[in-house]
PDB file of C-alpha atoms and ligand atoms in Angstrom:
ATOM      1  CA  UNK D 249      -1.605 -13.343   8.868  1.00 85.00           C
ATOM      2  CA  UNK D 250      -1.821  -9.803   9.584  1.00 89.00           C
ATOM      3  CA  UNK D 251      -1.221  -6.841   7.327  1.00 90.00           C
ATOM      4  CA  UNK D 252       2.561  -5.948   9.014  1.00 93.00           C
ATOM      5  CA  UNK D 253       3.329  -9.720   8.304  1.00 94.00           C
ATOM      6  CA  UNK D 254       2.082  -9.998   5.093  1.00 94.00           C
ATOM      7  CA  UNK D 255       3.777  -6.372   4.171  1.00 94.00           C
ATOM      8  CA  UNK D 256       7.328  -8.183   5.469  1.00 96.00           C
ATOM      9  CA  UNK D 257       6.272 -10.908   3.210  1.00 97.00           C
ATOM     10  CA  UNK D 258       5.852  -9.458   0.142  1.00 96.00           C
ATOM     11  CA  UNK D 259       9.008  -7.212   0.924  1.00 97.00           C
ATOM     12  CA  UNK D 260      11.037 -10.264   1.329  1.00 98.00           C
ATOM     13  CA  UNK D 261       9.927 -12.062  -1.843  1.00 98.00           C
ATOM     14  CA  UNK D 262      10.790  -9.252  -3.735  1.00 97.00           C
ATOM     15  CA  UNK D 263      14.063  -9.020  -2.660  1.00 98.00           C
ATOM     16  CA  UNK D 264      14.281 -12.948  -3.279  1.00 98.00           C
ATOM     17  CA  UNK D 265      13.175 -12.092  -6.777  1.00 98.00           C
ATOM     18  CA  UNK D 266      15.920  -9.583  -7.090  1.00 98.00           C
ATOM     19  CA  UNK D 267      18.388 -11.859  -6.337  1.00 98.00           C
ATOM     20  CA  UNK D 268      17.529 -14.586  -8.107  1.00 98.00           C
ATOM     21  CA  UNK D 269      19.626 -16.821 -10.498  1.00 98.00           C
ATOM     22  CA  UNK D 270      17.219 -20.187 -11.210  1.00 97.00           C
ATOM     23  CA  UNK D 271      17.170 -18.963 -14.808  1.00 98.00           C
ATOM     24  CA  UNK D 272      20.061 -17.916 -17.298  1.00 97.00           C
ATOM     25  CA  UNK D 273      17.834 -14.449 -17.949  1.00 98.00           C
ATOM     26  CA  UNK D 274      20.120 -13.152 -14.789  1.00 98.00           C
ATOM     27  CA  UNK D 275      22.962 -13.053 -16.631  1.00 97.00           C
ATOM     28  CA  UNK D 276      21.993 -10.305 -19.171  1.00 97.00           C
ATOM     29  CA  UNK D 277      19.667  -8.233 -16.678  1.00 98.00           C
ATOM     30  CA  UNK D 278      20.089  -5.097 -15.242  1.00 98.00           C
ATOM     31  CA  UNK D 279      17.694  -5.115 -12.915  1.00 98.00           C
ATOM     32  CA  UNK D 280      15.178  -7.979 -11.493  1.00 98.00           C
ATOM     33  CA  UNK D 281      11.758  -6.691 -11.669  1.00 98.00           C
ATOM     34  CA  UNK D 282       9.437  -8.138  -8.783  1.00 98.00           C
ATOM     35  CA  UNK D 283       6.211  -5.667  -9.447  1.00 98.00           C
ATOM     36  CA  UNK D 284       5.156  -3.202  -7.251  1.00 98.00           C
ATOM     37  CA  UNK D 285       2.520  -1.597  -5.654  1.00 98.00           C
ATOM     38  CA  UNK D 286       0.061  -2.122  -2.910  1.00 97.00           C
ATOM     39  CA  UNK D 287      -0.515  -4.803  -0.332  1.00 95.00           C
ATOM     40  CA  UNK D 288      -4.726  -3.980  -0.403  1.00 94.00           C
ATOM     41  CA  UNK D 289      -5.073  -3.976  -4.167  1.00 97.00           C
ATOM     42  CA  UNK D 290      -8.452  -4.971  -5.069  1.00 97.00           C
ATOM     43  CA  UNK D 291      -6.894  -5.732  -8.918  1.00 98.00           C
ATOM     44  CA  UNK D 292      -3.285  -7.424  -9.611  1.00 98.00           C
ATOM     45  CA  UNK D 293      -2.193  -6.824 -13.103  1.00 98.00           C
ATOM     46  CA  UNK D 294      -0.025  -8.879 -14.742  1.00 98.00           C
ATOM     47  CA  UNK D 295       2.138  -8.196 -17.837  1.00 98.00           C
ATOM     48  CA  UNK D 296       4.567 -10.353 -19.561  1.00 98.00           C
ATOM     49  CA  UNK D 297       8.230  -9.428 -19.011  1.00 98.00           C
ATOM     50  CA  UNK D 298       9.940  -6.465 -18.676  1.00 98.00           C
ATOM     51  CA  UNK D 299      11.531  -4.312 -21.332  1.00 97.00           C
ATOM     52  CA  UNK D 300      14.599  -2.013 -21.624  1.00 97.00           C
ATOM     53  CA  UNK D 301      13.084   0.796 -19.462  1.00 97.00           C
ATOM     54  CA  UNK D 302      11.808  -1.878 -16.646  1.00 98.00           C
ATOM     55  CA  UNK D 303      15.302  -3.884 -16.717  1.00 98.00           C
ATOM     56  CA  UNK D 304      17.165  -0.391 -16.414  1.00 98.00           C
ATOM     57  CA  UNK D 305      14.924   1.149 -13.373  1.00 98.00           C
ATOM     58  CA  UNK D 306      13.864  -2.461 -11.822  1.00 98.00           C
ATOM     59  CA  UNK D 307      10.432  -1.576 -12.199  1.00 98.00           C
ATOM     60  CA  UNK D 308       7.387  -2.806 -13.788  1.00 98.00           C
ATOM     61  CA  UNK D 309       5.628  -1.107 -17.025  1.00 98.00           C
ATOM     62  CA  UNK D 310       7.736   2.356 -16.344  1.00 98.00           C
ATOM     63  CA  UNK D 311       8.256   2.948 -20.718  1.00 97.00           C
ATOM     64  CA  UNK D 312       5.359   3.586 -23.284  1.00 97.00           C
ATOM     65  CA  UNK D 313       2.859   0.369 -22.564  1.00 98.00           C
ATOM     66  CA  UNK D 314       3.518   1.663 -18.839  1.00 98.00           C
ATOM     67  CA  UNK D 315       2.080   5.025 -19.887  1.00 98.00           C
ATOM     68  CA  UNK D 316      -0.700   3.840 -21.720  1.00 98.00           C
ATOM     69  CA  UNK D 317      -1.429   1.155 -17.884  1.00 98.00           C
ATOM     70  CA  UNK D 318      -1.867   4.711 -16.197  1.00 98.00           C
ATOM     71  CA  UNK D 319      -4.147   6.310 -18.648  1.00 98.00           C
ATOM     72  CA  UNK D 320      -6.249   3.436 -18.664  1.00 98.00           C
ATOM     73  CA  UNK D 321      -6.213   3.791 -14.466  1.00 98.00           C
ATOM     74  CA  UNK D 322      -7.053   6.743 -14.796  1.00 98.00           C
ATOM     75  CA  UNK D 323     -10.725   5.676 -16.360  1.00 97.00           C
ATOM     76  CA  UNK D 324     -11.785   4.289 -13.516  1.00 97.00           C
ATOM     77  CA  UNK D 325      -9.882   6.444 -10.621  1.00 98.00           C
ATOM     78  CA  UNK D 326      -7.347   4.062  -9.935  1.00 98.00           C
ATOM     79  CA  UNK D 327      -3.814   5.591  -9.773  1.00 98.00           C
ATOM     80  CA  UNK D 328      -0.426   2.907  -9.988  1.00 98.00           C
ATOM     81  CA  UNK D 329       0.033   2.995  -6.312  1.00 98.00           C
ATOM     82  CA  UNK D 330      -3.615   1.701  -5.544  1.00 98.00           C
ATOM     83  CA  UNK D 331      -2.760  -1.955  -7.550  1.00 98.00           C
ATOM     84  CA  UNK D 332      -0.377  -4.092  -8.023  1.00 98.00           C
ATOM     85  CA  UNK D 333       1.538  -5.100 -11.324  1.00 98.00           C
ATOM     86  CA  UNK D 334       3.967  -7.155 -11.813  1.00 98.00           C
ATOM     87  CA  UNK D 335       4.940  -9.415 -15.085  1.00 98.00           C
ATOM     88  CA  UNK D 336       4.804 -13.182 -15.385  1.00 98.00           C
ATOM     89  CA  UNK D 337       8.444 -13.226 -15.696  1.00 98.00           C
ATOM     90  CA  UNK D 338      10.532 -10.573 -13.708  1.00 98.00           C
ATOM     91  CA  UNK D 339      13.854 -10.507 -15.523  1.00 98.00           C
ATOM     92  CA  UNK D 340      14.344  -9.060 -19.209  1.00 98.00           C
ATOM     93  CA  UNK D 341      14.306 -11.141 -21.878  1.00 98.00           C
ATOM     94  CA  UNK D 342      17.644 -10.558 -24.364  1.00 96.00           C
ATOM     95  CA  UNK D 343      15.933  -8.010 -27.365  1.00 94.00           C
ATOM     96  CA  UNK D 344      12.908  -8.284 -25.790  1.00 89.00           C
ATOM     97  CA  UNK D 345      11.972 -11.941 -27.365  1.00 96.00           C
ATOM     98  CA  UNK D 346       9.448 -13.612 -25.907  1.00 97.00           C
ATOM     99  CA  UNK D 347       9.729 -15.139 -22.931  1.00 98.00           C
ATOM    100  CA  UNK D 348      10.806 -19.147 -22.899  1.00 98.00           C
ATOM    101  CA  UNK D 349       8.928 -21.864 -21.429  1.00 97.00           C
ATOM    102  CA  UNK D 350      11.347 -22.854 -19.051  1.00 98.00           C
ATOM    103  CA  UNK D 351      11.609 -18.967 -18.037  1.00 98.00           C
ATOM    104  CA  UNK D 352       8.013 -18.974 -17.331  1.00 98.00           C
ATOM    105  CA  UNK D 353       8.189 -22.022 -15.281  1.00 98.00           C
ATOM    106  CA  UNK D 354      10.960 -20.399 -13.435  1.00 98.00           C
ATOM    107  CA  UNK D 355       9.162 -17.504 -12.092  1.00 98.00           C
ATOM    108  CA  UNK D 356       5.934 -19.103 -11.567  1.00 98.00           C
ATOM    109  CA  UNK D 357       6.253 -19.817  -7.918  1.00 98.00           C
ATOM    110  CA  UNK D 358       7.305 -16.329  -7.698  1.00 98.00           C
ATOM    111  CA  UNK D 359       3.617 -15.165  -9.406  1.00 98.00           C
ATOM    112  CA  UNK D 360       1.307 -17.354  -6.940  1.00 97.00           C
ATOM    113  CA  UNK D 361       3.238 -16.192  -4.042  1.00 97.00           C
ATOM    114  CA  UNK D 362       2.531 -12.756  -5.411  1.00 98.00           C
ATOM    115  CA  UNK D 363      -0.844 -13.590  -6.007  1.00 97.00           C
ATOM    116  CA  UNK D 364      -1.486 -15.511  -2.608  1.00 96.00           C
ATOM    117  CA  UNK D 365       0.105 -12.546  -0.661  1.00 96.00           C
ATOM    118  CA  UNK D 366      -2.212  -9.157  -1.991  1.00 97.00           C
ATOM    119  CA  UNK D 367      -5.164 -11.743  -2.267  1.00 96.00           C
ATOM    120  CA  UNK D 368      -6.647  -9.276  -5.449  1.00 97.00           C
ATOM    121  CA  UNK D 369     -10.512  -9.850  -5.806  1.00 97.00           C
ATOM    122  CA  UNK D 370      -9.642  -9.387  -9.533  1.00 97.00           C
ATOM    123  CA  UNK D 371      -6.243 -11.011 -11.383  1.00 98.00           C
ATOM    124  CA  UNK D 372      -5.985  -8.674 -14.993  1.00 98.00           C
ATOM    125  CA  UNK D 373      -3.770 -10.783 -17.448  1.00 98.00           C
ATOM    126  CA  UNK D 374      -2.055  -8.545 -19.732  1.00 98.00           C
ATOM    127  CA  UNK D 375      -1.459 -10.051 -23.578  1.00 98.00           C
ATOM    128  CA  UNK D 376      -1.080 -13.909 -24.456  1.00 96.00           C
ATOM    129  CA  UNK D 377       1.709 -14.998 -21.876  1.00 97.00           C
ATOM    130  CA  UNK D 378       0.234 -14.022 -18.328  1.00 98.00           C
ATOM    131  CA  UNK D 379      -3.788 -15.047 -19.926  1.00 98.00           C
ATOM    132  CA  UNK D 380      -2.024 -18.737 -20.322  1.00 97.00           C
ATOM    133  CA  UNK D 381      -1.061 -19.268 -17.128  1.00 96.00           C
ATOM    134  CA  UNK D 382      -4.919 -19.003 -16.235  1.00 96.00           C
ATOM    135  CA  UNK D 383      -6.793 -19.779 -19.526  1.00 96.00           C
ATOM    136  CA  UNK D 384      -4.215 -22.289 -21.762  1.00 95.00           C
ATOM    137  CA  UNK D 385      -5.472 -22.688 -25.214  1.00 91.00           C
ATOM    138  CA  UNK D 386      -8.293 -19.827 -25.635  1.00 95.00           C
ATOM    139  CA  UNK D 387      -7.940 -17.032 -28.152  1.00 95.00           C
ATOM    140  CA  UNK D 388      -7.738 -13.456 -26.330  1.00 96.00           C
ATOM    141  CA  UNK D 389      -9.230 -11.651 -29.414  1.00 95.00           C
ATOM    142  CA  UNK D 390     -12.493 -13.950 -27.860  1.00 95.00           C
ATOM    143  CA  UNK D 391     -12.444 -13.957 -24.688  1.00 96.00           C
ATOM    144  CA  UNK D 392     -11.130 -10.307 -23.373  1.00 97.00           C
ATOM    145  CA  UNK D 393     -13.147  -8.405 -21.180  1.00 96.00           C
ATOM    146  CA  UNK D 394     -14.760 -11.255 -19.727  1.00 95.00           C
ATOM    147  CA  UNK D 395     -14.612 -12.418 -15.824  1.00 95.00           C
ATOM    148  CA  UNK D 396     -13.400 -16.001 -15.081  1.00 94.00           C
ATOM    149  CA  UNK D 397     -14.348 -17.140 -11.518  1.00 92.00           C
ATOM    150  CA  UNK D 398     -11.363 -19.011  -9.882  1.00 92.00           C
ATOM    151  CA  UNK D 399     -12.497 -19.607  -6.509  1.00 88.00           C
ATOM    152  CA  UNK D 400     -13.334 -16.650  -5.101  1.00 86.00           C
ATOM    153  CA  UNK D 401     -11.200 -14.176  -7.183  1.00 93.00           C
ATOM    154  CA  UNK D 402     -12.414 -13.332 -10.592  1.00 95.00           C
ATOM    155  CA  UNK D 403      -9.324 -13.525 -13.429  1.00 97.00           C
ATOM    156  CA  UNK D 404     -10.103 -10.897 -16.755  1.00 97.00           C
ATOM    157  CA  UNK D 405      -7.747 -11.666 -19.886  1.00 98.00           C
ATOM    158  CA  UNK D 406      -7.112  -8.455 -21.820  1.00 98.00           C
ATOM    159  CA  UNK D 407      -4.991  -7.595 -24.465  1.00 98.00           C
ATOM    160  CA  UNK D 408      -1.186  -6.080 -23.423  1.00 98.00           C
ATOM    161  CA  UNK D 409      -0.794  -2.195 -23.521  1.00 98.00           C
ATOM    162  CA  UNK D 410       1.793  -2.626 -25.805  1.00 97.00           C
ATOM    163  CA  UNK D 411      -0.092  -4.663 -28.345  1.00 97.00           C
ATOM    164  CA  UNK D 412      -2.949  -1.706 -28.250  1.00 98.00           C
ATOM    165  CA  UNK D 413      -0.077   0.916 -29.320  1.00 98.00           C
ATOM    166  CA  UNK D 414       1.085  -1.265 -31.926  1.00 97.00           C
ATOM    167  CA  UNK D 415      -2.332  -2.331 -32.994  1.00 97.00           C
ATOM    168  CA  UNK D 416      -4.712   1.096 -32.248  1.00 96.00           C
ATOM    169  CA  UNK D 417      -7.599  -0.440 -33.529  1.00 96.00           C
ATOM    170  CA  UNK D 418      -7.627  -2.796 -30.110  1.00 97.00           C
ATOM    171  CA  UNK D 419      -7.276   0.438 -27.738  1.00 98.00           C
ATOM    172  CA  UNK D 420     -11.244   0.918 -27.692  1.00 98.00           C
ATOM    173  CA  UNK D 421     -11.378  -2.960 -26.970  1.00 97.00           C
ATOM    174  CA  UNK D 422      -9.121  -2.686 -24.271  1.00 98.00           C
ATOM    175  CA  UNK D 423     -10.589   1.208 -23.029  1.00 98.00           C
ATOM    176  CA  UNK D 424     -14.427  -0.412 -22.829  1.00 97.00           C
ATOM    177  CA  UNK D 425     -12.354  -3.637 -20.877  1.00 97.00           C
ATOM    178  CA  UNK D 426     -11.183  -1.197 -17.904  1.00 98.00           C
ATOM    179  CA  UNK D 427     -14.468   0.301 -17.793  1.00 97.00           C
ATOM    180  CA  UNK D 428     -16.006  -2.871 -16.641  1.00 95.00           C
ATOM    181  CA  UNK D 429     -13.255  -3.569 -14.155  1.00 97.00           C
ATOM    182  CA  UNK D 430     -14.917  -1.725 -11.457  1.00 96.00           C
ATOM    183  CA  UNK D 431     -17.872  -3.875 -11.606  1.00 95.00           C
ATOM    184  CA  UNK D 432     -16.152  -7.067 -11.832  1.00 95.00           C
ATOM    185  CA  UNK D 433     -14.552  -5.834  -8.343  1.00 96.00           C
ATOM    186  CA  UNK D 434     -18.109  -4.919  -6.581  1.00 94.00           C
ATOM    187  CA  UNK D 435     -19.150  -8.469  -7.985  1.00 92.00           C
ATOM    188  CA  UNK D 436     -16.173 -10.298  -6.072  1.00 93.00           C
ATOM    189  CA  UNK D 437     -17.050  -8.148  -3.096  1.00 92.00           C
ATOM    190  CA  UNK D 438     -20.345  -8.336  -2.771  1.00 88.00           C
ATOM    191  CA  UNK D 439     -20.250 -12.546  -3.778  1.00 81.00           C
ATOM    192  CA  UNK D 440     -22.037 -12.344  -6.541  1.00 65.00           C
ATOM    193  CA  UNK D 441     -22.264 -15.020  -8.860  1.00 62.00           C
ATOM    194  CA  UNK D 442     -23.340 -12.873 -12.093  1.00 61.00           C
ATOM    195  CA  UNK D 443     -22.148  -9.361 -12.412  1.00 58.00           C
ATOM    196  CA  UNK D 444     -24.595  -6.451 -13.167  1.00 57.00           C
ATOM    197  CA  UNK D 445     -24.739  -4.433 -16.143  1.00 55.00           C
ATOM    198  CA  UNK D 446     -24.887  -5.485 -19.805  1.00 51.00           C
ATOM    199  CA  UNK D 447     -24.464  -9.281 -21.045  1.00 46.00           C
ATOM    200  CA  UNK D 448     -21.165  -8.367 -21.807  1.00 49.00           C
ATOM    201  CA  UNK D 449     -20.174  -8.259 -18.422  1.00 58.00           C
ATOM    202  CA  UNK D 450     -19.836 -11.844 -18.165  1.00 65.00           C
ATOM    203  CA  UNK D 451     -18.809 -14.228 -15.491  1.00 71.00           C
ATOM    204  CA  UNK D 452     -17.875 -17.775 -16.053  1.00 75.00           C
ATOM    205  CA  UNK D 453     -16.888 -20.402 -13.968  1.00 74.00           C
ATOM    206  CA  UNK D 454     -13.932 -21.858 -14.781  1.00 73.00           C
ATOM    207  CA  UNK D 455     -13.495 -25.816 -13.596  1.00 63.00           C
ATOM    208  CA  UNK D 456      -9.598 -25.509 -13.905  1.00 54.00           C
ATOM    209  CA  UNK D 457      -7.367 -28.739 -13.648  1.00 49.00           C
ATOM    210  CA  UNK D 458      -4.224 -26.069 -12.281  1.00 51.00           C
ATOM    211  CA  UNK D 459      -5.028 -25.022  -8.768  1.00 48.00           C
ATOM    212  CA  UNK D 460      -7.038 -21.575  -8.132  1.00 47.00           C
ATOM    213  CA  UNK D 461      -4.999 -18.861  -6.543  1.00 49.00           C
ATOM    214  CA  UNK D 462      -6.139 -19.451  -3.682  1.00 43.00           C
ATOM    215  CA  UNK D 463      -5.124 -22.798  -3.711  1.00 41.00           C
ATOM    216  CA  UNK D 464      -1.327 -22.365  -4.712  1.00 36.00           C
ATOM    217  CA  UNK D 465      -0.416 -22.605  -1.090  1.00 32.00           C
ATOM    218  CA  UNK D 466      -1.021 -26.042  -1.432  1.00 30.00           C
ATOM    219  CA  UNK D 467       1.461 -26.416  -3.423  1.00 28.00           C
ATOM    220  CA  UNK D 468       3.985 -24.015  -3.248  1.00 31.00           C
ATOM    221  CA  UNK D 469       5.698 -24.179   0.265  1.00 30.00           C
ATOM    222  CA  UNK D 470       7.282 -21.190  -0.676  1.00 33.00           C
ATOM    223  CA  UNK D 471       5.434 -18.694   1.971  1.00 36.00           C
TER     224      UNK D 471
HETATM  225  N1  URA Z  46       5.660  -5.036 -20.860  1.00 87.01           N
HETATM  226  C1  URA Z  46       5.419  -5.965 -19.913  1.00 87.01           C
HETATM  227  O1  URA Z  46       4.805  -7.000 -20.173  1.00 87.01           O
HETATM  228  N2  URA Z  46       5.835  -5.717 -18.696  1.00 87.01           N
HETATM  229  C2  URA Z  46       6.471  -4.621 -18.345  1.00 87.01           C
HETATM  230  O2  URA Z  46       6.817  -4.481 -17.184  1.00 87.01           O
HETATM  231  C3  URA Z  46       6.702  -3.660 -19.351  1.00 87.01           C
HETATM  232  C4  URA Z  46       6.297  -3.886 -20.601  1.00 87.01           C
END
């Protein structure tokens, strides 16, 4: 598929997404919020939902935790337009609870098709909800930071923005986490299986029963 085609893609999926009715969380919204950003991103970040500032402006991480996402760009020269972010589900959550099972399951076709479109060498979960949908059942306070090959692409859990304003203990934790980020890209890039730099920069394999993104096109006839 070439880049105009996969451009049209993504352009029509998110204006599926901001259509879409397969969950009751369209009744209360505002605004769908598909993500944004670009089509060559070497890193997709993903959040959890959005909040009253995303559901007013139908766009991703736009209030506080969205603030603190661009500082922590900044680091490491990135800028918003040179990734894309988007939130495991795209539609506000009533009071900003957290979002439901079936909720999740309702956008998740949305996510790989997402994720199968900008091809990222380098998925970035944001908090518990989006780390589950790669990792299920490991504690983020252990595993942050870290690089977890899924097929090619290389998925790094870290904790939300939102949770290091609440929590500013965690903001060095998740500072240090960026820093690596760059690395963890030249590792995908370059195929290697270990990345360089300190043991903390670690790579593991992960030997997933759920199908790597690459993969999801297997399943999902959506694209
Ligand atoms: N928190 C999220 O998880 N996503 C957003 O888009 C904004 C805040």
């Amino acid at each position: 598929m070439d880049a105009q085609e996969r451009q049209a893609r993504l352009a029509a999926l998110e204006a599926e997404i901001r259509q879409c009715t397969r969950c009751p969380l369209h009744r209360s919204r505002a605004n769908a919020v598909p993500g944004e950003g670009s089509l060559d991103a070497p890193i997709i970040f993903i959040g959890e939902a959005p909040g009253a500032n995303e559901d007013r402006l139908g766009r991703p991480f736009v209030g506080p935790a969205g603030e603190l996402l661009e500082t922590l760009l900044e680091r490491i020269g990135l800028t918003r337009e040179d990734v894309y972010i988007t939130n495991v589900v795209k539609c506000r959550p009533p009071g900003n609870r957290d979002p439901l099972p079936e909720e999740i399951e309702a956008c998740k076709s949305f996510l790989a098709r997402q994720v199968r479109l900008v091809a990222p060498d380098v998925i970035v979960t944001l908090g518990r909800f989006a780390m589950e949908r790669w990792l299920p059942n490991r504690r983020i306070t252990r595993v942050h930071g870290r690089g977890f090959r899924f097929g090619r692409c290389l998925v790094v859990p870290m904790f939300h923005p939102a949770a290091a304003l609440r929590r500013p203990e965690w903001l060095p934790l998740l500072e240090a986490d960026f820093d690596r980020l760059p690395a963890f890209v030249d590792a995908v890039r370059l195929g290697r299986r270990q990345a360089p730099g300190p043991p903390s920069l670690h790579v593991e394999t992960v030997e997933e029963e759920k199908p790597p993104p690459a993969q999801l096109n297997l399943f999902d006839q959506g694209e």
